[in-house]
Amino acid sequence: MIETFNSLMMGFSVAFQPQVLMYAFFGCIIGTLVGMMPGLGPLAGISLLLPATFGLNPIIAIVLLAGVYYGAMYGGSTTSILMRIPGEAASVMTCVDGYAMTQQGRAGPALAIAAIGSFVAGTLGVIGLMLMAPTLASFALRFGPPEYTALLLMGLFVLAYMSGGSMLKTLAMAVLGLLLGMIGIDVMSGYTRFSFDIVELGDGVGIVPVAVGLFGISEILLTAGQADPPKVQQPTLRQLVPTKADLKLSVGPIMRGSVLGFLIGIIPGSAHIISSFVSYGIERRLSKHPERFGNGAIEGVAGPESANNAAATGAFVPMLALGIPTGPVTAVMLAAIMVHGILPGPMLIQQQPDLFWGFVASMYVGNIVLLVLNLPMVGLFVNLLRIPYAYLYPCILAFCILGCYSVSNSTMDVWIMLVMGGAGYILRKFGFDLAPVALGLVLGPMLELSLRQSLAMSGGEYSIFLQRPIAVTMLVLGLVLLGLALKPLIFKSKDWRSSVGLDENID
Amino acid sequence: MAGANEGNVEVKGGLRSDQISGVVLIAIALVVIWFNREFPVGTLADPGPGYVPLLLACTLGGIGLLVAVMGARSQSMAGTEWPEATRALIIMVACIAATFALERIGYRLTTAAFLVFFLGVIERKHPLAVVLVPAGFSFASFYVIGTLLKVPLPVGPWGF
């Protein structure tokens, strides 16, 4: 414990450096703005900023990108509450009761509770990250290729179980992503696969063009041509103060949402989206007056907002401790670290303590910055929403092209982005969740390499996975979850999604 | 945020969206299997470079089959509305043209032309805005990203 405290103090000495503080502040502001704008979620924002971080030192780069990530989580709630437009998917549930409160003239308390809930959840999440990541990393030092294979397979099975929509469609998208990950040079044999003699594809398909295409471009293709958003309410500072009754009602949902969100954030998939749906479902079930939900219940804002922020922090645990992303955002952030020659994995915390602890400390600072920034300045931020969408979307498109080109100074990445954008548009029209594609793309090469290394170790014996206790535990756990995911398909029974209202809403 | 199947109309009979999706997934799997012929698959004990792609393609084909078979109750294709499709197509064509032009005429000119097209031709905004927004955006973004952050951006043959 004392060691953790000393390490955290060392982290604060890094985080309080003026340059780091400045970039954390910029990240939070950019993130808040990005989260508020429909068409630019946290992923697109991070992907577009990625090239700009190449010239920065790795600590500043990750602090800036993390600021954008949780800033976007905060920002997404503002448009949900004031305009019923979720800036990003995790804020969909906030729209329901948040906008109902706005219609009742209670936008201020809704915004305040969303910000307070996000702050509490973000802070508790960082404490969880601080305590869990080093322990998990020490444990993961025992991992060899068979354990990694089992871990990655378990991650994919968990993804199927926790998918927001159709399990089969989620699996199909994950496999499609894994197949995309097969493009490029096979490190074990030297064969260049599926590159069609295009030199740039020899290095494989990058996560940034895929992410920007699937999430940024497809969103613009779906929303272009829409009418300009309605007029925005601007609550005054006095109106933002919640009543005692609001606070009393919100304490439980905020605490439950924080714990739940953090735990869901650790597992792969669209964690921050799922956590907000699950939190809303739980709060509705626990409420003595469930009929208030949908009609302006403050618990319906407090729970989901806390959950999606805690999930955003929880996602950093496997990213920093194991070097394994649980979603597209953490995949892009891993790419940002690797650009600087840092190898993510269990050794990261030991070899780069200033990066890990500086990052953790900067998240404490970032949460305070966001609370201070979001409450008094909400009126200023909503002015952004007055920019007509007709001006915004061409500029966002130009930024997408610029961002993808800058990653490797190649138009190939822009072409990949456009192909992914078109594919993403069609897939979303057909009800497919796109996050597993990005996740599969990153996990694919890792899974293939660890599988083949395991077989090389065992002389081709698959029993190696059954002889190693950690590997067999993870495989059994994964298979149990896969079985549970398949159960509703085989027996036509209801699964957990219907109990939290995810079936009707996730689309 | 636009969502899947947004604004769709329930229509009875005809092909369903999941049936089409399933068939497309099977087609993708077959294409992968076809191109995977070039790579040695190896054996179960000693997998070659073609092993995992083949395994994944077969899995994708299997899932595609299940999606198609179980898709009888999904949204009807006739009921799927595409109100934004024309605009989406125009956006894609403009992006393709911009990508072609990027390294040929440089970032600033490409971006300015791209924005002039959207604001002037598609959105029919005020002429002053059509001039000022593209010029301001292309030069300001070049200055911030290219000059301040030192990210190399393409410059056209006119040094522009």
XYZ file of C-alpha atoms in Angstrom, chain B residues 13-100:
88
model
C -43.080 -11.098 -47.049
C -40.056 -10.777 -49.361
C -36.374 -11.057 -48.584
C -35.310 -10.115 -45.069
C -32.280 -7.987 -44.191
C -30.619 -10.739 -42.146
C -31.049 -13.203 -45.007
C -29.158 -10.817 -47.305
C -26.556 -10.174 -44.565
C -26.036 -13.918 -44.108
C -25.553 -14.492 -47.833
C -23.046 -11.620 -48.053
C -21.091 -13.030 -45.082
C -20.971 -16.426 -46.805
C -19.780 -14.731 -50.023
C -16.995 -12.927 -48.120
C -15.967 -16.236 -46.535
C -15.794 -17.892 -49.964
C -13.699 -15.035 -51.393
C -11.246 -15.362 -48.479
C -11.049 -19.141 -48.946
C -10.376 -18.582 -52.681
C -7.510 -16.153 -52.095
C -6.180 -18.269 -49.229
C -5.317 -21.030 -51.736
C -1.936 -19.357 -52.306
C -0.778 -19.986 -48.741
C 0.216 -23.306 -47.183
C -2.397 -24.343 -44.634
C -0.064 -26.770 -42.857
C -1.455 -29.296 -40.416
C -3.408 -29.107 -37.151
C -0.162 -29.675 -35.262
C 1.940 -27.346 -37.407
C -0.292 -24.593 -38.799
C 0.965 -22.685 -41.850
C 0.221 -19.073 -42.846
C -3.063 -20.141 -44.449
C -4.392 -22.028 -41.424
C -5.911 -19.287 -39.276
C -7.417 -17.366 -42.250
C -9.041 -20.608 -43.448
C -10.373 -21.341 -39.959
C -11.748 -17.815 -39.667
C -13.292 -17.893 -43.152
C -15.041 -21.185 -42.363
C -16.296 -19.729 -39.064
C -17.554 -16.616 -40.870
C -19.314 -18.778 -43.454
C -20.930 -20.833 -40.680
C -22.118 -17.738 -38.838
C -23.367 -16.275 -42.121
C -25.398 -19.424 -42.689
C -26.921 -19.180 -39.192
C -27.687 -15.461 -39.663
C -29.432 -16.222 -42.972
C -31.373 -19.215 -41.620
C -32.469 -17.431 -38.448
C -33.172 -14.160 -40.238
C -36.718 -14.924 -41.314
C -38.160 -12.576 -38.685
C -35.782 -9.681 -39.347
C -36.560 -6.393 -41.112
C -37.893 -6.792 -44.651
C -35.590 -5.478 -47.380
C -38.551 -3.761 -49.032
C -39.217 -1.959 -45.763
C -35.641 -0.770 -45.328
C -35.553 2.922 -46.142
C -32.482 4.675 -47.526
C -33.453 8.367 -47.399
C -29.861 9.509 -46.992
C -28.382 7.210 -49.663
C -28.058 9.836 -52.442
C -26.339 12.293 -50.104
C -24.118 9.502 -48.783
C -23.103 8.582 -52.331
C -22.244 12.202 -53.154
C -20.148 12.433 -49.989
C -18.274 9.263 -50.890
C -17.577 10.461 -54.458
C -16.320 13.822 -53.133
C -14.045 12.038 -50.646
C -12.675 9.787 -53.408
C -11.940 12.839 -55.586
C -10.228 14.585 -52.658
C -8.076 11.517 -51.972
C -6.999 11.415 -55.637
